[in-house]
Tab-separated table of C-alpha atoms in Angstrom:
chain	number	residue	atom	x	y	z
E	1	VAL	CA	124.689	-58.087	-70.918
E	2	ILE	CA	125.735	-59.133	-74.410
E	3	ARG	CA	128.957	-61.190	-74.986
E	4	CYS	CA	130.456	-60.654	-78.367
E	5	ARG	CA	133.774	-60.239	-80.148
E	6	ALA	CA	135.730	-57.032	-80.194
E	7	ALA	CA	139.346	-55.924	-81.203
E	8	VAL	CA	141.060	-54.639	-78.073
E	9	ALA	CA	144.112	-52.457	-77.860
E	10	TRP	CA	145.608	-53.509	-74.478
E	11	ALA	CA	148.713	-51.226	-74.744
E	12	VAL	CA	150.428	-48.838	-77.080
E	13	GLY	CA	152.424	-50.409	-79.856
E	14	LYS	CA	150.829	-53.887	-79.323
E	15	PRO	CA	148.707	-55.495	-82.224
E	16	LEU	CA	145.050	-55.527	-81.578
E	17	SER	CA	143.658	-58.650	-79.693
E	18	VAL	CA	140.215	-60.063	-80.749
E	19	GLU	CA	138.573	-60.973	-77.500
E	20	GLU	CA	135.264	-61.920	-76.105
E	21	VAL	CA	133.915	-58.771	-74.309
E	22	GLU	CA	130.769	-58.189	-72.281
E	23	VAL	CA	128.688	-55.171	-73.288
E	24	ALA	CA	126.307	-53.698	-70.679
E	25	PRO	CA	122.830	-52.562	-71.631
E	26	PRO	CA	122.154	-48.971	-72.539
E	27	LYS	CA	121.384	-46.554	-69.654
E	28	THR	CA	119.088	-43.420	-69.873
E	29	GLY	CA	119.831	-41.579	-73.269
E	30	GLU	CA	122.014	-44.351	-74.596
E	31	VAL	CA	121.687	-46.590	-77.674
E	32	ARG	CA	123.144	-50.163	-77.975
E	33	ILE	CA	124.125	-50.795	-81.649
E	34	LYS	CA	125.125	-54.085	-83.356
E	35	ILE	CA	127.892	-53.041	-85.648
E	36	VAL	CA	127.830	-54.691	-89.037
E	37	ALA	CA	130.762	-53.061	-90.735
E	38	THR	CA	133.599	-50.626	-89.919
E	39	GLY	CA	136.350	-48.984	-91.806
E	40	ILE	CA	139.957	-48.713	-90.675
E	41	CYS	CA	140.982	-45.096	-90.476
E	42	ARG	CA	144.414	-43.650	-90.011
E	43	THR	CA	143.148	-42.152	-86.745
E	44	ASP	CA	142.785	-45.529	-85.311
E	45	ASP	CA	146.475	-46.287	-86.221
E	46	HIS	CA	147.393	-43.132	-84.315
E	47	ILE	CA	145.848	-44.581	-81.142
E	48	LEU	CA	148.022	-47.721	-81.516
E	49	GLU	CA	151.027	-45.655	-82.045
E	50	GLY	CA	150.212	-43.795	-79.042
E	51	CYS	CA	150.192	-40.207	-80.672
E	52	PHE	CA	146.473	-39.505	-80.097
E	53	PRO	CA	146.122	-37.419	-76.983
E	54	ASN	CA	143.702	-38.410	-74.044
E	55	VAL	CA	143.286	-41.907	-75.020
E	56	ASP	CA	143.200	-44.531	-72.082
E	57	PHE	CA	144.286	-48.145	-72.432
E	58	PRO	CA	142.940	-50.826	-72.655
E	59	VAL	CA	140.601	-49.446	-75.356
E	60	ILE	CA	138.278	-50.627	-78.202
E	61	PRO	CA	139.237	-48.410	-81.076
E	62	GLY	CA	137.186	-47.772	-84.369
E	63	HIS	CA	134.895	-44.785	-85.160
E	64	GLU	CA	134.013	-45.346	-88.874
E	65	GLY	CA	131.072	-47.823	-88.577
E	66	ALA	CA	127.500	-48.647	-89.427
E	67	GLY	CA	125.052	-50.956	-87.667
E	68	ILE	CA	121.537	-51.598	-86.452
E	69	VAL	CA	120.038	-50.377	-83.135
E	70	GLU	CA	119.633	-53.542	-80.872
E	71	SER	CA	118.096	-51.715	-77.816
E	72	ILE	CA	117.609	-48.203	-76.420
E	73	GLY	CA	117.799	-46.745	-73.027
E	74	GLU	CA	115.060	-44.690	-71.229
E	75	GLY	CA	114.204	-41.344	-72.924
E	76	VAL	CA	115.590	-42.150	-76.271
E	77	THR	CA	113.197	-41.054	-79.055
E	78	SER	CA	115.185	-40.471	-82.222
E	79	VAL	CA	115.896	-44.165	-82.911
E	80	LYS	CA	114.339	-47.456	-82.265
E	81	PRO	CA	115.452	-51.087	-82.423
E	82	GLY	CA	115.903	-52.171	-86.010
E	83	ASP	CA	116.930	-48.777	-87.290
E	84	LYS	CA	120.068	-48.649	-89.405
E	85	VAL	CA	122.362	-46.037	-87.920
E	86	ILE	CA	125.885	-44.489	-88.223
E	87	PRO	CA	127.719	-43.701	-84.891
E	88	LEU	CA	129.156	-40.128	-84.953
E	89	CYS	CA	132.688	-39.589	-83.829
E	90	LEU	CA	131.681	-35.807	-83.540
E	91	PRO	CA	128.441	-35.613	-81.610
E	92	GLN	CA	125.644	-33.055	-81.991
E	93	CYS	CA	123.891	-32.451	-78.668
E	94	GLY	CA	121.818	-29.658	-80.234
E	95	GLU	CA	121.950	-27.679	-76.965
E	96	CYS	CA	125.469	-26.152	-76.564
E	97	SER	CA	126.534	-22.731	-77.971
E	98	PHE	CA	128.294	-24.346	-80.914
E	99	CYS	CA	125.499	-26.673	-81.846
E	100	LEU	CA	123.115	-23.692	-81.815
E	101	ASN	CA	125.430	-21.756	-84.125
E	102	PRO	CA	124.328	-22.504	-87.730
E	103	GLU	CA	127.863	-21.798	-89.012
E	104	SER	CA	129.485	-24.328	-86.520
E	105	ASN	CA	129.627	-28.083	-86.679
E	106	TYR	CA	131.574	-28.389	-83.355
E	107	CYS	CA	129.913	-29.648	-80.170
E	108	LEU	CA	131.132	-29.039	-76.650
E	109	LYS	CA	130.553	-32.729	-75.801
E	110	CYS	CA	133.232	-33.580	-78.379
E	111	HIS	CA	136.467	-35.219	-77.633
E	112	VAL	CA	138.490	-32.008	-78.044
E	113	SER	CA	136.597	-30.464	-75.151
E	114	GLU	CA	136.244	-33.473	-72.842
E	115	PRO	CA	137.680	-36.970	-73.426
E	116	GLN	CA	135.374	-39.630	-74.650
E	117	ASN	CA	137.035	-42.695	-73.154
E	118	LEU	CA	134.042	-43.267	-70.848
E	119	LEU	CA	130.309	-42.643	-71.486
E	120	PRO	CA	128.897	-39.266	-70.119
E	121	ASP	CA	128.219	-40.753	-66.685
E	122	LYS	CA	132.092	-41.588	-66.477
E	123	THR	CA	131.620	-45.273	-66.600
E	124	SER	CA	132.272	-47.867	-69.353
E	125	ARG	CA	129.843	-50.397	-70.880
E	126	PHE	CA	132.701	-52.765	-71.936
E	127	THR	CA	134.482	-55.366	-69.779
E	128	CYS	CA	136.960	-58.107	-70.745
E	129	LYS	CA	138.664	-60.691	-68.650
E	130	GLY	CA	137.111	-58.842	-65.540
E	131	LYS	CA	138.740	-55.585	-66.555
E	132	GLN	CA	136.989	-52.349	-67.637
E	133	ILE	CA	137.771	-51.398	-71.164
E	134	HIS	CA	137.606	-47.833	-72.401
E	135	HIS	CA	135.498	-46.415	-75.191
E	136	PHE	CA	137.063	-44.385	-78.133
E	137	LEU	CA	135.266	-41.307	-79.189
E	138	TRP	CA	132.192	-43.181	-77.679
E	139	ALA	CA	132.014	-45.073	-80.933
E	140	SER	CA	134.383	-48.035	-80.488
E	141	THR	CA	133.152	-49.730	-83.688
E	142	PHE	CA	135.632	-52.557	-83.479
E	143	ALA	CA	133.220	-54.125	-81.082
E	144	GLU	CA	130.312	-56.258	-82.392
E	145	TYR	CA	128.121	-54.303	-80.021
E	146	THR	CA	128.621	-50.859	-78.686
E	147	VAL	CA	126.846	-48.395	-76.475
E	148	ILE	CA	126.672	-44.618	-77.498
E	149	PRO	CA	124.866	-41.608	-76.376
E	150	GLU	CA	121.740	-40.879	-78.486
E	151	TYR	CA	123.167	-37.534	-79.652
E	152	ALA	CA	126.123	-39.252	-81.238
E	153	VAL	CA	123.900	-41.554	-83.440
E	154	ALA	CA	122.361	-40.706	-86.793
E	155	LYS	CA	119.436	-42.812	-88.160
E	156	ILE	CA	120.025	-43.550	-91.892
E	157	ASP	CA	117.931	-44.810	-94.825
E	158	ALA	CA	116.799	-48.456	-94.426
E	159	ALA	CA	117.994	-49.111	-97.941
E	160	ALA	CA	121.659	-48.182	-97.285
E	161	PRO	CA	124.281	-50.985	-97.540
E	162	LEU	CA	126.110	-50.868	-94.196
E	163	ASP	CA	129.243	-52.405	-95.562
E	164	LYS	CA	129.614	-49.375	-97.902
E	165	VAL	CA	127.996	-46.316	-95.965
E	166	CYS	CA	130.226	-46.991	-92.880
E	167	LEU	CA	132.907	-44.839	-94.673
E	168	LEU	CA	130.383	-41.853	-94.284
E	169	GLY	CA	131.030	-42.077	-90.402
E	170	CYS	CA	134.639	-40.346	-90.857
E	171	GLY	CA	136.757	-40.480	-93.844
E	172	PHE	CA	134.562	-39.621	-96.811
E	173	PRO	CA	132.647	-36.667	-95.267
E	174	THR	CA	135.933	-35.270	-93.756
E	175	GLY	CA	137.630	-34.952	-97.062
E	176	TYR	CA	134.460	-34.184	-99.200
E	177	GLY	CA	133.362	-31.612	-96.792
E	178	ALA	CA	136.840	-29.966	-96.387
E	179	ALA	CA	136.528	-29.000	-100.220
E	180	ILE	CA	132.866	-28.290	-100.345
E	181	ASN	CA	132.108	-26.743	-96.896
E	182	THR	CA	135.368	-25.502	-95.475
E	183	ALA	CA	137.272	-24.219	-98.500
E	184	LYS	CA	134.070	-23.580	-100.599
E	185	VAL	CA	135.987	-24.400	-103.775
E	186	LYS	CA	134.883	-22.388	-106.723
E	187	PRO	CA	134.203	-23.571	-110.285
E	188	GLY	CA	137.313	-23.172	-112.477
E	189	SER	CA	139.634	-22.941	-109.658
E	190	THR	CA	143.088	-24.878	-109.085
E	191	CYS	CA	143.560	-27.163	-106.166
E	192	ALA	CA	146.346	-29.160	-104.613
E	193	VAL	CA	145.834	-32.086	-102.312
E	194	PHE	CA	148.729	-33.334	-100.112
E	195	GLY	CA	148.332	-36.934	-99.305
E	196	VAL	CA	145.776	-39.116	-101.343
E	197	GLY	CA	144.802	-41.773	-98.929
E	198	GLY	CA	141.151	-42.294	-98.275
E	199	VAL	CA	140.431	-38.812	-97.078
E	200	GLY	CA	142.639	-37.083	-99.567
E	201	LEU	CA	140.876	-38.908	-102.326
E	202	SER	CA	137.575	-37.677	-100.866
E	203	VAL	CA	138.982	-34.190	-100.979
E	204	VAL	CA	139.763	-34.810	-104.630
E	205	MET	CA	136.157	-36.013	-105.248
E	206	GLY	CA	134.832	-32.758	-103.407
E	207	CYS	CA	136.896	-30.539	-105.559
E	208	LYS	CA	135.714	-32.317	-108.606
E	209	VAL	CA	132.061	-31.924	-107.775
E	210	ALA	CA	132.722	-28.286	-106.884
E	211	GLY	CA	133.908	-27.745	-110.475
E	212	ALA	CA	137.731	-27.270	-109.889
E	213	SER	CA	139.437	-27.066	-113.278
E	214	ARG	CA	142.747	-28.451	-112.077
E	215	ILE	CA	143.304	-30.912	-109.176
E	216	ILE	CA	146.997	-31.800	-108.362
E	217	ALA	CA	147.499	-34.752	-106.190
E	218	VAL	CA	150.776	-34.764	-104.210
E	219	ASP	CA	151.964	-37.981	-102.567
E	220	ILE	CA	155.147	-39.860	-102.239
E	221	ASN	CA	153.402	-43.120	-102.899
E	222	LYS	CA	152.877	-43.243	-106.746
E	223	ASP	CA	150.749	-46.377	-106.416
E	224	LYS	CA	147.913	-44.095	-105.268
E	225	PHE	CA	148.051	-41.862	-108.490
E	226	ALA	CA	145.972	-44.186	-110.721
E	227	LYS	CA	143.066	-43.953	-108.095
E	228	ALA	CA	143.597	-40.288	-107.778
E	229	LYS	CA	143.148	-39.762	-111.597
E	230	GLU	CA	140.144	-42.061	-111.703
E	231	LEU	CA	138.482	-39.820	-109.023
E	232	GLY	CA	139.302	-36.502	-110.696
E	233	ALA	CA	142.935	-35.486	-110.181
E	234	THR	CA	144.290	-33.820	-113.300
E	235	ASP	CA	147.943	-33.992	-112.348
E	236	CYS	CA	149.808	-36.236	-109.886
E	237	ILE	CA	153.428	-35.321	-108.567
E	238	SER	CA	155.772	-36.853	-106.039
E	239	PRO	CA	157.908	-34.523	-104.054
E	240	ARG	CA	160.678	-37.121	-104.427
E	241	ASP	CA	160.964	-36.381	-108.193
E	242	PHE	CA	162.107	-32.722	-107.553
E	243	LYS	CA	165.171	-31.131	-106.113
E	244	LYS	CA	163.288	-27.973	-105.073
E	245	PRO	CA	160.628	-27.756	-102.364
E	246	ILE	CA	157.120	-28.875	-103.541
E	247	GLN	CA	155.651	-25.459	-102.902
E	248	GLU	CA	157.974	-24.059	-105.617
E	249	VAL	CA	157.070	-26.670	-107.953
E	250	LEU	CA	153.343	-26.012	-107.493
E	251	THR	CA	153.698	-22.237	-107.769
E	252	GLU	CA	155.569	-22.771	-111.069
E	253	MET	CA	153.018	-25.178	-112.491
E	254	THR	CA	150.171	-22.776	-111.702
E	255	GLY	CA	151.707	-19.358	-112.189
E	256	HIS	CA	151.016	-17.852	-108.739
E	257	GLY	CA	150.219	-20.993	-106.669
E	258	VAL	CA	146.815	-22.914	-106.475
E	259	ASP	CA	143.721	-21.195	-105.354
E	260	TYR	CA	142.978	-24.063	-102.629
E	261	SER	CA	145.544	-26.443	-101.000
E	262	PHE	CA	144.563	-29.330	-98.544
E	263	GLU	CA	147.023	-31.031	-96.094
E	264	VAL	CA	145.608	-34.424	-95.512
E	265	ILE	CA	148.676	-36.078	-93.878
E	266	GLY	CA	149.188	-34.442	-90.473
E	267	HIS	CA	152.869	-33.429	-90.640
E	268	ALA	CA	154.084	-30.020	-89.647
E	269	ASP	CA	156.313	-29.644	-92.625
E	270	THR	CA	153.704	-30.545	-95.143
E	271	MET	CA	151.301	-28.250	-93.411
E	272	THR	CA	153.733	-25.315	-94.032
E	273	ALA	CA	154.419	-26.491	-97.765
E	274	ALA	CA	150.623	-26.662	-98.306
E	275	LEU	CA	150.096	-23.014	-97.005
E	276	ALA	CA	153.102	-21.847	-99.085
E	277	SER	CA	151.791	-23.515	-102.315
E	278	CYS	CA	148.623	-21.494	-102.385
E	279	ASN	CA	148.131	-18.022	-103.892
E	280	MET	CA	150.050	-15.450	-101.543
E	281	ASN	CA	146.963	-13.235	-101.518
E	282	THR	CA	143.661	-14.996	-102.059
E	283	GLY	CA	144.812	-18.620	-101.568
E	284	VAL	CA	142.946	-20.772	-98.981
E	285	CYS	CA	144.856	-23.576	-97.250
E	286	VAL	CA	142.792	-26.171	-95.348
E	287	MET	CA	144.336	-28.558	-92.602
E	288	VAL	CA	142.642	-31.835	-92.750
E	289	GLY	CA	145.300	-34.240	-91.415
E	290	VAL	CA	145.598	-34.905	-87.674
E	291	PRO	CA	149.010	-33.976	-86.316
E	292	ALA	CA	150.741	-35.950	-83.556
E	293	SER	CA	149.937	-34.756	-80.047
E	294	GLY	CA	152.349	-31.827	-79.105
E	295	SER	CA	153.281	-31.006	-82.714
E	296	VAL	CA	154.380	-27.381	-83.227
E	297	ILE	CA	154.502	-25.473	-86.475
E	298	SER	CA	156.807	-22.453	-87.079
E	299	ILE	CA	156.018	-20.285	-90.115
E	300	ASP	CA	157.259	-17.163	-91.768
E	301	PRO	CA	154.378	-14.646	-90.730
E	302	MET	CA	154.498	-13.237	-94.307
E	303	LEU	CA	152.848	-16.422	-95.605
E	304	VAL	CA	149.713	-15.249	-93.921
E	305	LEU	CA	150.123	-11.480	-93.793
E	306	SER	CA	150.082	-11.221	-97.549
E	307	GLY	CA	146.464	-12.353	-97.436
E	308	ARG	CA	146.370	-16.092	-97.461
E	309	THR	CA	143.680	-17.847	-95.463
E	310	TRP	CA	144.765	-20.754	-93.262
E	311	LYS	CA	141.985	-22.875	-91.645
E	312	GLY	CA	141.283	-26.162	-90.129
E	313	THR	CA	138.408	-28.541	-90.612
E	314	LEU	CA	136.680	-30.914	-88.265
E	315	LEU	CA	134.801	-33.754	-89.972
E	316	GLY	CA	134.524	-31.639	-93.119
E	317	GLY	CA	132.368	-28.938	-91.519
E	318	TRP	CA	129.157	-31.161	-91.463
E	319	LYS	CA	126.795	-30.953	-88.531
E	320	MET	CA	126.900	-34.593	-88.178
E	321	ARG	CA	123.544	-35.704	-86.939
E	322	ASP	CA	121.738	-33.403	-89.534
E	323	SER	CA	124.129	-34.066	-92.379
E	324	ILE	CA	125.076	-37.800	-92.344
E	325	PRO	CA	121.496	-39.006	-93.121
E	326	LYS	CA	121.440	-36.567	-96.085
E	327	LEU	CA	124.796	-37.779	-97.280
E	328	VAL	CA	123.587	-41.312	-97.276
E	329	SER	CA	120.604	-40.286	-99.278
E	330	SER	CA	122.958	-38.528	-101.789
E	331	TYR	CA	125.111	-41.885	-101.882
E	332	LEU	CA	121.885	-43.736	-102.671
E	333	GLU	CA	121.056	-41.339	-105.411
E	334	LYS	CA	124.585	-41.929	-106.888
E	335	LYS	CA	125.624	-38.354	-106.380
E	336	PHE	CA	129.121	-39.643	-105.571
E	337	ASN	CA	130.662	-43.047	-105.395
E	338	SER	CA	132.585	-43.479	-102.233
E	339	ASP	CA	132.692	-47.278	-102.901
E	340	LEU	CA	135.667	-46.526	-105.041
E	341	LEU	CA	137.694	-45.816	-101.850
E	342	ILE	CA	137.199	-49.454	-100.653
E	343	THR	CA	140.091	-51.619	-101.695
E	344	HIS	CA	139.935	-54.499	-99.111
E	345	THR	CA	137.137	-56.256	-97.101
E	346	LEU	CA	138.247	-58.533	-94.254
E	347	PRO	CA	136.617	-60.423	-91.372
E	348	ILE	CA	137.191	-58.755	-87.796
E	349	ALA	CA	139.580	-61.745	-87.056
E	350	LYS	CA	142.039	-60.163	-89.670
E	351	VAL	CA	141.983	-56.628	-88.166
E	352	ASN	CA	145.776	-56.509	-87.746
E	353	GLU	CA	146.096	-57.468	-91.412
E	354	GLY	CA	144.012	-54.485	-92.273
E	355	PHE	CA	146.361	-52.182	-90.285
E	356	GLU	CA	149.477	-53.795	-92.095
E	357	LEU	CA	147.905	-52.954	-95.430
E	358	LEU	CA	147.348	-49.325	-94.273
E	359	ARG	CA	150.824	-48.972	-92.983
E	360	ALA	CA	152.282	-50.433	-96.104
E	361	GLY	CA	150.389	-48.031	-98.297
E	362	LYS	CA	148.670	-50.868	-100.037
E	363	SER	CA	144.971	-50.034	-99.150
E	364	ILE	CA	142.863	-46.936	-99.421
E	365	ARG	CA	140.133	-48.200	-97.107
E	366	SER	CA	139.798	-51.730	-95.521
E	367	ILE	CA	136.286	-52.701	-94.380
E	368	LEU	CA	136.096	-55.039	-91.325
E	369	LEU	CA	133.011	-57.230	-91.246
E	370	PHE	CA	131.545	-58.980	-88.054
């Protein structure tokens, strides 16, 4: 058993508490990882707000981390102690019908099919003050040590800087892949990105790499526009500057609507606006933002009947265990610069300060270091 620090969420609406926790050794098929760095993602904030379904408290959040294998359980063959790894918040068991489908990146062992509040044997490896602490998406990267099933761990290049590539565990591949894999943005096309936080800016980067000629960033926080332009946005607009609905503004700007729109906020009204802002016949709208549990959208069926495509994306469509090591290699080859998303680096003791920066719209990505 290892004793270490972890940021524990004891209840909804309460700040995280940095505690000493006990982390049990890995069982068969499990890996214990020393987390070196972890990003603060909006989804972690959703847990604290209580709008993420199927999360049991107390829990150790965090799912965008990178670390080093400390020990392995019986039967583990893909990683060994000392390997640099990224925990995967979307597993790839390699055996279910989805994993065996080359066009799917879903896995039936994922949180959407069965809650990942405990490890597959329905027990926790975390205790604190004599209480069992729940896992989150099996990752729980806000703990200095965490235990994860082998099929939710990707071995990465030993040269990778862990305090930078931790973003490749969630935020960056989600946005970048939404443009490249899910929408399949074509060269010369026009795109609109609703919400330019860390994931939205990653969508902008993906659209740029795909060769989009016009990328319109839409956000009510104008402080994010400089970064959006630096990463490839050609136009930046705030819905608050217009008296008419933003979908009408985008349609007027582009003639018939954009070719591709991306909703990276997670609100029902902006999802409808994003759909309406793309070309009525050939437009593709991709849902990237995570809506609050129980959200319902009502739309005019003509929005889709006229030919639009409306689709969702999970982690940017990447088969995570296969793709994350390749994305890390692309990062090392400077094919993209995800470092530009990092605005703050804080010690784990300042985890709540990191969440305050996020909520105030003052950070893109804050990295926590142990």
